[in-house]
Amino acid sequence: MKITSSLAACALGAAALLSAGAMPAAAAGYPDRPIRLIVPTSPGSTADVVARVVADKLGQVLAQPLIVENLAGAAGIPGTRQLVSAKPDGYTLAMVSSNHAINPSLYKSMPYDTVRDVTPLAIIGTTPLVVVVAENSPYRDIGALLAAARAQPGRINYGSSGTGSVLHLAGELLKSKASVDMVHIPYRGGNALITDVMSGQIQTAFLAVPSVLAQIQAGKLRALAVSTPKRLAVLPDVPTLAEAGVKDYAYDAWISLIGPAGMPAELVQKIQTATQQAMADAQLRKTLDPQGFVSLGGDSAQAATLLKDEIAKTQSLVSAAGLTPE
């Protein structure tokens, strides 16, 4: 999902806020007790791993612990529902990923409004995706894979972590931009998908770089291309899809910090500034960056713009994929 334009000002926004003066008096007493951080994904997921690293550092900045609570299932809707039902006092926050923007296009009825019922607080960062095949796959590069897909329409399978997931829509975008016909195979989560790609049970998949970087570096998976506009520092020899001839391809997953709707402006500013301070910490970057995660730190306004842009882009992708809302 191309979010480069939406995030272009993040670095400048972060720098400005980090140089800001004292916090408004209305937020001076916050926080005076632990903060609940809802993560609407399963333990061990990329969003969960990132959330726990950020929570640890953000707790240090705020001088109160952030207690991570995984509320997975149903595309993150139940967990997010608890967030939007909480008091807007800053003591219940959530770390959401791209699914938050995808869900409105997949479900006819939602128990909350994805935009109106939340307060975007900060953009945490992006998770680049990588096209992978088994280490013994006959496809040595992305060009060979796409050539095979064109020569044998409907014979190449690509897997994802579920219908309508980021990994699914990344594949649908590739099909559209590369004019190829590949068959989508949905899995219930990423672990079984990774195993089946490594064993050759399924030919290819888009996967989050942090989830498969170790397998790529160990030679168990072959990386064919990355989803980002530029090559990744952790995979410098792997071309972008745009470099490989898939014009204008760019699709990253993302992670943002949100709160319930109605949070006071002073509180929003304090949390977003503290989050940006946490994201700028050298030790945090040393932990996350080598895994392929791109740390950012966009402010509340940028996070709100990102959410609205992503909802619109997702609607187009879901429509093009022929997915019918449930």
mmCIF file of C-alpha atoms in Angstrom:
data_model
loop_
_atom_site.group_PDB
_atom_site.id
_atom_site.type_symbol
_atom_site.label_atom_id
_atom_site.label_comp_id
_atom_site.label_asym_id
_atom_site.label_seq_id
_atom_site.Cartn_x
_atom_site.Cartn_y
_atom_site.Cartn_z
ATOM 1 C CA MET A 1 0.000 0.000 0.000
ATOM 2 C CA LYS A 2 1.679 3.186 -1.101
ATOM 3 C CA ILE A 3 1.958 5.412 1.914
ATOM 4 C CA THR A 4 5.185 7.193 1.028
ATOM 5 C CA SER A 5 3.405 10.445 0.131
ATOM 6 C CA SER A 6 1.336 10.390 3.315
ATOM 7 C CA LEU A 7 4.472 9.936 5.437
ATOM 8 C CA ALA A 8 6.842 12.277 3.622
ATOM 9 C CA ALA A 9 6.524 14.965 6.305
ATOM 10 C CA CYS A 10 6.913 12.642 9.288
ATOM 11 C CA ALA A 11 10.565 13.378 9.953
ATOM 12 C CA LEU A 12 9.988 17.135 9.893
ATOM 13 C CA GLY A 13 6.916 16.813 12.102
ATOM 14 C CA ALA A 14 8.780 14.702 14.602
ATOM 15 C CA ALA A 15 11.689 17.110 14.758
ATOM 16 C CA ALA A 16 9.389 20.065 15.346
ATOM 17 C CA LEU A 17 7.552 18.379 18.188
ATOM 18 C CA LEU A 18 10.703 17.087 19.811
ATOM 19 C CA SER A 19 11.978 20.649 19.966
ATOM 20 C CA ALA A 20 8.727 21.957 21.475
ATOM 21 C CA GLY A 21 8.709 23.467 24.927
ATOM 22 C CA ALA A 22 6.974 22.350 28.071
ATOM 23 C CA MET A 23 3.754 20.376 27.899
ATOM 24 C CA PRO A 24 0.447 22.242 28.454
ATOM 25 C CA ALA A 25 -0.552 22.441 32.092
ATOM 26 C CA ALA A 26 -3.759 20.460 31.507
ATOM 27 C CA ALA A 27 -1.691 17.343 30.716
ATOM 28 C CA ALA A 28 1.018 17.938 33.318
ATOM 29 C CA GLY A 29 -0.311 15.282 35.711
ATOM 30 C CA TYR A 30 -0.601 12.577 33.072
ATOM 31 C CA PRO A 31 0.071 9.738 33.547
ATOM 32 C CA ASP A 32 -0.158 8.960 37.241
ATOM 33 C CA ARG A 33 -0.895 5.219 36.847
ATOM 34 C CA PRO A 34 -0.173 2.387 34.344
ATOM 35 C CA ILE A 35 -1.577 2.649 30.821
ATOM 36 C CA ARG A 36 -3.409 -0.195 29.096
ATOM 37 C CA LEU A 37 -2.135 -0.780 25.542
ATOM 38 C CA ILE A 38 -4.457 -2.951 23.464
ATOM 39 C CA VAL A 39 -2.824 -4.837 20.586
ATOM 40 C CA PRO A 40 -5.607 -6.390 18.453
ATOM 41 C CA THR A 41 -3.298 -9.034 16.977
ATOM 42 C CA SER A 42 -1.907 -12.306 18.274
ATOM 43 C CA PRO A 43 1.229 -12.578 20.424
ATOM 44 C CA GLY A 44 4.328 -12.872 18.264
ATOM 45 C CA SER A 45 2.849 -11.035 15.290
ATOM 46 C CA THR A 46 4.888 -8.197 13.791
ATOM 47 C CA ALA A 47 2.535 -5.603 15.277
ATOM 48 C CA ASP A 48 2.786 -7.275 18.684
ATOM 49 C CA VAL A 49 6.585 -7.409 18.623
ATOM 50 C CA VAL A 50 6.801 -3.744 17.624
ATOM 51 C CA ALA A 51 4.170 -2.744 20.182
ATOM 52 C CA ARG A 52 6.078 -4.373 23.045
ATOM 53 C CA VAL A 53 9.363 -2.721 22.117
ATOM 54 C CA VAL A 54 7.699 0.679 21.768
ATOM 55 C CA ALA A 55 5.635 0.201 24.937
ATOM 56 C CA ASP A 56 8.758 -0.465 26.977
ATOM 57 C CA LYS A 57 10.474 2.715 25.791
ATOM 58 C CA LEU A 58 7.321 4.850 25.870
ATOM 59 C CA GLY A 59 6.739 3.739 29.443
ATOM 60 C CA GLN A 60 10.192 5.007 30.325
ATOM 61 C CA VAL A 61 9.482 8.364 28.690
ATOM 62 C CA LEU A 62 6.124 8.726 30.457
ATOM 63 C CA ALA A 63 7.440 7.285 33.750
ATOM 64 C CA GLN A 64 4.521 4.814 33.902
ATOM 65 C CA PRO A 65 4.384 1.287 32.454
ATOM 66 C CA LEU A 66 2.328 0.428 29.406
ATOM 67 C CA ILE A 67 0.635 -2.932 29.966
ATOM 68 C CA VAL A 68 0.274 -4.740 26.628
ATOM 69 C CA GLU A 69 -2.936 -6.726 26.222
ATOM 70 C CA ASN A 70 -3.420 -8.896 23.137
ATOM 71 C CA LEU A 71 -7.054 -9.041 22.006
ATOM 72 C CA ALA A 72 -6.722 -10.899 18.713
ATOM 73 C CA GLY A 73 -9.362 -12.308 16.390
ATOM 74 C CA ALA A 74 -11.928 -11.125 13.838
ATOM 75 C CA ALA A 75 -9.425 -8.872 12.033
ATOM 76 C CA GLY A 76 -8.789 -6.922 15.224
ATOM 77 C CA ILE A 77 -12.367 -5.650 15.506
ATOM 78 C CA PRO A 78 -13.118 -6.888 19.080
ATOM 79 C CA GLY A 79 -9.910 -5.409 20.441
ATOM 80 C CA THR A 80 -10.475 -2.083 18.724
ATOM 81 C CA ARG A 81 -14.061 -2.066 19.980
ATOM 82 C CA GLN A 82 -12.755 -2.138 23.532
ATOM 83 C CA LEU A 83 -10.503 0.796 22.723
ATOM 84 C CA VAL A 84 -13.297 2.968 21.303
ATOM 85 C CA SER A 85 -15.492 2.154 24.334
ATOM 86 C CA ALA A 86 -12.873 3.358 26.816
ATOM 87 C CA LYS A 87 -12.738 6.767 28.486
ATOM 88 C CA PRO A 88 -10.710 9.277 26.430
ATOM 89 C CA ASP A 89 -8.370 9.930 29.364
ATOM 90 C CA GLY A 90 -5.198 8.456 27.875
ATOM 91 C CA TYR A 91 -5.204 5.355 30.071
ATOM 92 C CA THR A 92 -6.431 3.045 27.298
ATOM 93 C CA LEU A 93 -4.574 3.169 23.978
ATOM 94 C CA ALA A 94 -4.201 0.751 21.085
ATOM 95 C CA MET A 95 -1.518 -0.136 18.573
ATOM 96 C CA VAL A 96 -3.296 -0.855 15.296
ATOM 97 C CA SER A 97 -1.999 -1.952 11.915
ATOM 98 C CA SER A 98 -3.208 -1.764 8.322
ATOM 99 C CA ASN A 99 -6.218 -3.979 9.065
ATOM 100 C CA HIS A 100 -7.798 -1.024 10.838
ATOM 101 C CA ALA A 101 -8.104 0.726 7.452
ATOM 102 C CA ILE A 102 -8.983 -2.444 5.545
ATOM 103 C CA ASN A 103 -11.920 -3.575 7.692
ATOM 104 C CA PRO A 104 -14.440 -0.933 6.534
ATOM 105 C CA SER A 105 -14.126 -2.310 3.004
ATOM 106 C CA LEU A 106 -14.598 -5.935 4.095
ATOM 107 C CA TYR A 107 -17.479 -5.700 6.551
ATOM 108 C CA LYS A 108 -20.897 -4.215 5.884
ATOM 109 C CA SER A 109 -21.528 -3.630 9.568
ATOM 110 C CA MET A 110 -18.884 -2.459 12.024
ATOM 111 C CA PRO A 111 -19.435 -1.881 15.769
ATOM 112 C CA TYR A 112 -17.602 1.443 15.507
ATOM 113 C CA ASP A 113 -16.610 4.036 12.938
ATOM 114 C CA THR A 114 -12.979 3.548 11.934
ATOM 115 C CA VAL A 115 -12.357 7.289 11.673
ATOM 116 C CA ARG A 116 -14.851 9.100 13.902
ATOM 117 C CA ASP A 117 -14.510 6.812 16.936
ATOM 118 C CA VAL A 118 -10.727 7.024 17.339
ATOM 119 C CA THR A 119 -8.080 9.647 17.994
ATOM 120 C CA PRO A 120 -4.941 9.055 15.893
ATOM 121 C CA LEU A 121 -1.920 9.800 18.076
ATOM 122 C CA ALA A 122 1.230 8.901 16.162
ATOM 123 C CA ILE A 123 2.518 6.866 13.240
ATOM 124 C CA ILE A 124 4.873 4.254 14.652
ATOM 125 C CA GLY A 125 6.317 3.057 11.344
ATOM 126 C CA THR A 126 5.975 0.801 8.356
ATOM 127 C CA THR A 127 6.555 -2.878 7.754
ATOM 128 C CA PRO A 128 7.930 -3.518 4.269
ATOM 129 C CA LEU A 129 6.815 -6.650 2.449
ATOM 130 C CA VAL A 130 8.928 -9.054 0.423
ATOM 131 C CA VAL A 131 8.025 -11.539 -2.304
ATOM 132 C CA VAL A 132 9.536 -14.899 -1.389
ATOM 133 C CA VAL A 133 9.804 -18.412 -2.807
ATOM 134 C CA ALA A 134 11.361 -21.631 -1.507
ATOM 135 C CA GLU A 135 15.138 -21.830 -1.621
ATOM 136 C CA ASN A 136 14.924 -24.587 -4.285
ATOM 137 C CA SER A 137 12.268 -22.814 -6.358
ATOM 138 C CA PRO A 138 12.939 -22.615 -10.116
ATOM 139 C CA TYR A 139 12.194 -18.890 -9.971
ATOM 140 C CA ARG A 140 15.483 -17.123 -9.462
ATOM 141 C CA ASP A 141 14.089 -13.601 -9.759
ATOM 142 C CA ILE A 142 10.763 -11.794 -9.869
ATOM 143 C CA GLY A 143 10.916 -11.538 -13.642
ATOM 144 C CA ALA A 144 10.981 -15.323 -13.982
ATOM 145 C CA LEU A 145 8.036 -15.712 -11.602
ATOM 146 C CA LEU A 146 5.938 -13.157 -13.455
ATOM 147 C CA ALA A 147 6.873 -14.670 -16.822
ATOM 148 C CA ALA A 148 5.682 -18.072 -15.593
ATOM 149 C CA ALA A 149 2.440 -16.534 -14.331
ATOM 150 C CA ARG A 150 1.813 -14.957 -17.732
ATOM 151 C CA ALA A 151 2.641 -18.158 -19.589
ATOM 152 C CA GLN A 152 0.433 -20.282 -17.320
ATOM 153 C CA PRO A 153 -2.525 -18.176 -16.175
ATOM 154 C CA GLY A 154 -4.032 -19.526 -12.986
ATOM 155 C CA ARG A 155 -1.250 -22.061 -12.378
ATOM 156 C CA ILE A 156 0.863 -20.014 -9.950
ATOM 157 C CA ASN A 157 -0.446 -19.845 -6.379
ATOM 158 C CA TYR A 158 0.324 -17.104 -3.907
ATOM 159 C CA GLY A 159 -0.562 -17.299 -0.237
ATOM 160 C CA SER A 160 -1.608 -14.758 2.334
ATOM 161 C CA SER A 161 -2.544 -14.624 6.000
ATOM 162 C CA GLY A 162 -6.224 -14.366 5.084
ATOM 163 C CA THR A 163 -8.699 -12.936 2.606
ATOM 164 C CA GLY A 164 -8.562 -9.154 2.711
ATOM 165 C CA SER A 165 -5.305 -9.098 4.668
ATOM 166 C CA VAL A 166 -2.424 -6.797 3.792
ATOM 167 C CA LEU A 167 -0.577 -9.750 2.258
ATOM 168 C CA HIS A 168 -3.600 -10.606 0.100
ATOM 169 C CA LEU A 169 -4.069 -7.052 -1.148
ATOM 170 C CA ALA A 170 -0.353 -6.758 -1.878
ATOM 171 C CA GLY A 171 -0.724 -9.748 -4.180
ATOM 172 C CA GLU A 172 -3.836 -8.333 -5.816
ATOM 173 C CA LEU A 173 -2.008 -5.081 -6.495
ATOM 174 C CA LEU A 174 0.833 -7.048 -8.091
ATOM 175 C CA LYS A 175 -1.619 -8.986 -10.273
ATOM 176 C CA SER A 176 -3.144 -5.729 -11.434
ATOM 177 C CA LYS A 177 0.042 -3.798 -12.099
ATOM 178 C CA ALA A 178 1.946 -6.722 -13.649
ATOM 179 C CA SER A 179 -1.072 -8.018 -15.612
ATOM 180 C CA VAL A 180 -0.741 -11.585 -14.337
ATOM 181 C CA ASP A 181 -3.253 -14.187 -13.205
ATOM 182 C CA MET A 182 -2.227 -15.897 -9.955
ATOM 183 C CA VAL A 183 -4.496 -17.844 -7.592
ATOM 184 C CA HIS A 184 -4.874 -16.581 -4.038
ATOM 185 C CA ILE A 185 -4.633 -19.180 -1.251
ATOM 186 C CA PRO A 186 -5.723 -17.749 2.126
ATOM 187 C CA TYR A 187 -4.240 -19.097 5.350
ATOM 188 C CA ARG A 188 -5.358 -18.531 8.918
ATOM 189 C CA GLY A 189 -2.304 -16.604 10.044
ATOM 190 C CA GLY A 190 1.263 -16.353 8.850
ATOM 191 C CA ASN A 191 3.152 -19.250 10.444
ATOM 192 C CA ALA A 192 1.588 -22.021 8.352
ATOM 193 C CA LEU A 193 1.980 -19.868 5.257
ATOM 194 C CA ILE A 194 5.710 -19.427 5.836
ATOM 195 C CA THR A 195 6.119 -23.169 6.385
ATOM 196 C CA ASP A 196 4.299 -24.034 3.153
ATOM 197 C CA VAL A 197 6.296 -21.546 1.091
ATOM 198 C CA MET A 198 9.548 -22.983 2.461
ATOM 199 C CA SER A 199 8.427 -26.518 1.627
ATOM 200 C CA GLY A 200 7.214 -25.604 -1.844
ATOM 201 C CA GLN A 201 3.574 -26.450 -1.079
ATOM 202 C CA ILE A 202 2.737 -22.997 -2.366
ATOM 203 C CA GLN A 203 4.800 -21.178 -4.957
ATOM 204 C CA THR A 204 5.095 -17.675 -3.543
ATOM 205 C CA ALA A 205 3.801 -15.097 -1.087
ATOM 206 C CA PHE A 206 4.195 -11.563 0.093
ATOM 207 C CA LEU A 207 5.387 -11.643 3.709
ATOM 208 C CA ALA A 208 6.360 -8.992 6.233
ATOM 209 C CA VAL A 209 10.132 -8.561 6.200
ATOM 210 C CA PRO A 210 10.519 -8.856 10.005
ATOM 211 C CA SER A 211 8.671 -12.191 10.002
ATOM 212 C CA VAL A 212 10.939 -13.870 7.425
ATOM 213 C CA LEU A 213 14.232 -11.994 7.514
ATOM 214 C CA ALA A 214 15.930 -14.782 9.486
ATOM 215 C CA GLN A 215 14.776 -17.435 6.993
ATOM 216 C CA ILE A 216 15.974 -15.324 4.078
ATOM 217 C CA GLN A 217 19.371 -14.737 5.663
ATOM 218 C CA ALA A 218 19.659 -18.466 6.471
ATOM 219 C CA GLY A 219 18.924 -19.389 2.862
ATOM 220 C CA LYS A 220 15.627 -21.136 3.637
ATOM 221 C CA LEU A 221 13.677 -18.641 1.562
ATOM 222 C CA ARG A 222 14.695 -16.735 -1.544
ATOM 223 C CA ALA A 223 13.727 -13.066 -1.642
ATOM 224 C CA LEU A 224 12.718 -11.933 -5.129
ATOM 225 C CA ALA A 225 11.621 -8.323 -4.600
ATOM 226 C CA VAL A 226 10.566 -5.865 -1.913
ATOM 227 C CA SER A 227 7.395 -3.803 -1.870
ATOM 228 C CA THR A 228 9.010 -0.491 -1.019
ATOM 229 C CA PRO A 229 9.881 2.387 -3.391
ATOM 230 C CA LYS A 230 13.558 2.012 -2.411
ATOM 231 C CA ARG A 231 15.710 -0.995 -1.526
ATOM 232 C CA LEU A 232 15.948 -1.957 2.121
ATOM 233 C CA ALA A 233 19.122 -1.668 4.155
ATOM 234 C CA VAL A 234 18.537 -5.156 5.578
ATOM 235 C CA LEU A 235 18.108 -6.658 2.074
ATOM 236 C CA PRO A 236 20.369 -4.463 -0.059
ATOM 237 C CA ASP A 237 20.709 -6.981 -2.904
ATOM 238 C CA VAL A 238 16.962 -7.497 -3.335
ATOM 239 C CA PRO A 239 15.415 -5.217 -5.984
ATOM 240 C CA THR A 240 12.177 -3.332 -5.595
ATOM 241 C CA LEU A 241 9.215 -4.430 -7.681
ATOM 242 C CA ALA A 242 9.429 -1.088 -9.475
ATOM 243 C CA GLU A 243 13.055 -1.815 -10.377
ATOM 244 C CA ALA A 244 11.971 -5.199 -11.696
ATOM 245 C CA GLY A 245 9.557 -3.571 -14.112
ATOM 246 C CA VAL A 246 6.319 -3.398 -12.111
ATOM 247 C CA LYS A 247 5.796 0.310 -12.580
ATOM 248 C CA ASP A 248 4.780 2.421 -9.570
ATOM 249 C CA TYR A 249 4.445 -0.565 -7.255
ATOM 250 C CA ALA A 250 4.688 0.405 -3.584
ATOM 251 C CA TYR A 251 2.744 -1.217 -0.753
ATOM 252 C CA ASP A 252 3.785 -1.139 2.889
ATOM 253 C CA ALA A 253 1.964 -2.263 5.976
ATOM 254 C CA TRP A 254 1.913 0.293 8.790
ATOM 255 C CA ILE A 255 1.428 0.558 12.547
ATOM 256 C CA SER A 256 -0.113 3.510 14.396
ATOM 257 C CA LEU A 257 -0.940 4.448 17.974
ATOM 258 C CA ILE A 258 -4.556 5.489 18.578
ATOM 259 C CA GLY A 259 -6.861 6.379 21.444
ATOM 260 C CA PRO A 260 -10.624 6.743 21.843
ATOM 261 C CA ALA A 261 -12.398 9.680 20.239
ATOM 262 C CA GLY A 262 -12.680 12.858 22.283
ATOM 263 C CA MET A 263 -9.210 13.028 23.803
ATOM 264 C CA PRO A 264 -8.244 16.583 24.864
ATOM 265 C CA ALA A 265 -5.765 18.311 22.553
ATOM 266 C CA GLU A 266 -3.256 18.800 25.366
ATOM 267 C CA LEU A 267 -3.271 15.093 26.117
ATOM 268 C CA VAL A 268 -2.914 14.190 22.450
ATOM 269 C CA GLN A 269 0.114 16.434 22.156
ATOM 270 C CA LYS A 270 1.760 14.990 25.251
ATOM 271 C CA ILE A 271 1.308 11.409 24.072
ATOM 272 C CA GLN A 272 2.425 12.069 20.508
ATOM 273 C CA THR A 273 5.506 13.953 21.675
ATOM 274 C CA ALA A 274 6.405 11.199 24.143
ATOM 275 C CA THR A 275 5.919 8.604 21.394
ATOM 276 C CA GLN A 276 8.212 10.490 19.050
ATOM 277 C CA GLN A 277 10.832 10.725 21.763
ATOM 278 C CA ALA A 278 10.558 6.973 22.270
ATOM 279 C CA MET A 279 10.818 6.269 18.530
ATOM 280 C CA ALA A 280 13.952 8.415 18.290
ATOM 281 C CA ASP A 281 15.728 6.395 20.998
ATOM 282 C CA ALA A 282 18.921 4.801 19.715
ATOM 283 C CA GLN A 283 18.380 1.510 21.523
ATOM 284 C CA LEU A 284 14.845 1.176 20.181
ATOM 285 C CA ARG A 285 16.078 1.806 16.648
ATOM 286 C CA LYS A 286 18.878 -0.698 17.200
ATOM 287 C CA THR A 287 16.255 -3.282 18.136
ATOM 288 C CA LEU A 288 13.680 -2.662 15.403
ATOM 289 C CA ASP A 289 15.594 -1.395 12.371
ATOM 290 C CA PRO A 290 17.735 -4.532 11.825
ATOM 291 C CA GLN A 291 14.495 -6.527 11.591
ATOM 292 C CA GLY A 292 13.392 -4.513 8.559
ATOM 293 C CA PHE A 293 10.922 -2.325 10.421
ATOM 294 C CA VAL A 294 11.040 1.331 9.319
ATOM 295 C CA SER A 295 10.640 3.491 12.420
ATOM 296 C CA LEU A 296 8.916 6.824 11.880
ATOM 297 C CA GLY A 297 7.077 8.933 14.434
ATOM 298 C CA GLY A 298 4.516 10.984 12.543
ATOM 299 C CA ASP A 299 2.268 13.188 14.651
ATOM 300 C CA SER A 300 -1.468 13.003 15.259
ATOM 301 C CA ALA A 301 -2.433 15.045 12.195
ATOM 302 C CA GLN A 302 -0.249 12.934 9.926
ATOM 303 C CA ALA A 303 -1.637 9.744 11.445
ATOM 304 C CA ALA A 304 -5.180 10.968 10.764
ATOM 305 C CA THR A 305 -4.318 11.771 7.148
ATOM 306 C CA LEU A 306 -2.680 8.382 6.712
ATOM 307 C CA LEU A 307 -5.774 6.590 8.017
ATOM 308 C CA LYS A 308 -8.146 8.387 5.656
ATOM 309 C CA ASP A 309 -5.813 7.902 2.665
ATOM 310 C CA GLU A 310 -5.411 4.198 3.415
ATOM 311 C CA ILE A 311 -9.147 3.633 3.705
ATOM 312 C CA ALA A 312 -9.647 5.167 0.259
ATOM 313 C CA LYS A 313 -6.811 3.139 -1.296
ATOM 314 C CA THR A 314 -8.041 -0.065 0.279
ATOM 315 C CA GLN A 315 -11.551 0.464 -1.050
ATOM 316 C CA SER A 316 -10.128 0.616 -4.562
ATOM 317 C CA LEU A 317 -8.060 -2.537 -4.079
ATOM 318 C CA VAL A 318 -10.907 -4.522 -2.528
ATOM 319 C CA SER A 319 -13.206 -3.501 -5.357
ATOM 320 C CA ALA A 320 -10.642 -4.436 -7.991
ATOM 321 C CA ALA A 321 -10.130 -7.810 -6.309
ATOM 322 C CA GLY A 322 -13.848 -8.508 -6.488
ATOM 323 C CA LEU A 323 -14.182 -9.012 -2.731
ATOM 324 C CA THR A 324 -17.714 -8.745 -1.387
ATOM 325 C CA PRO A 325 -18.174 -7.201 2.072
ATOM 326 C CA GLU A 326 -19.477 -9.689 4.618
#
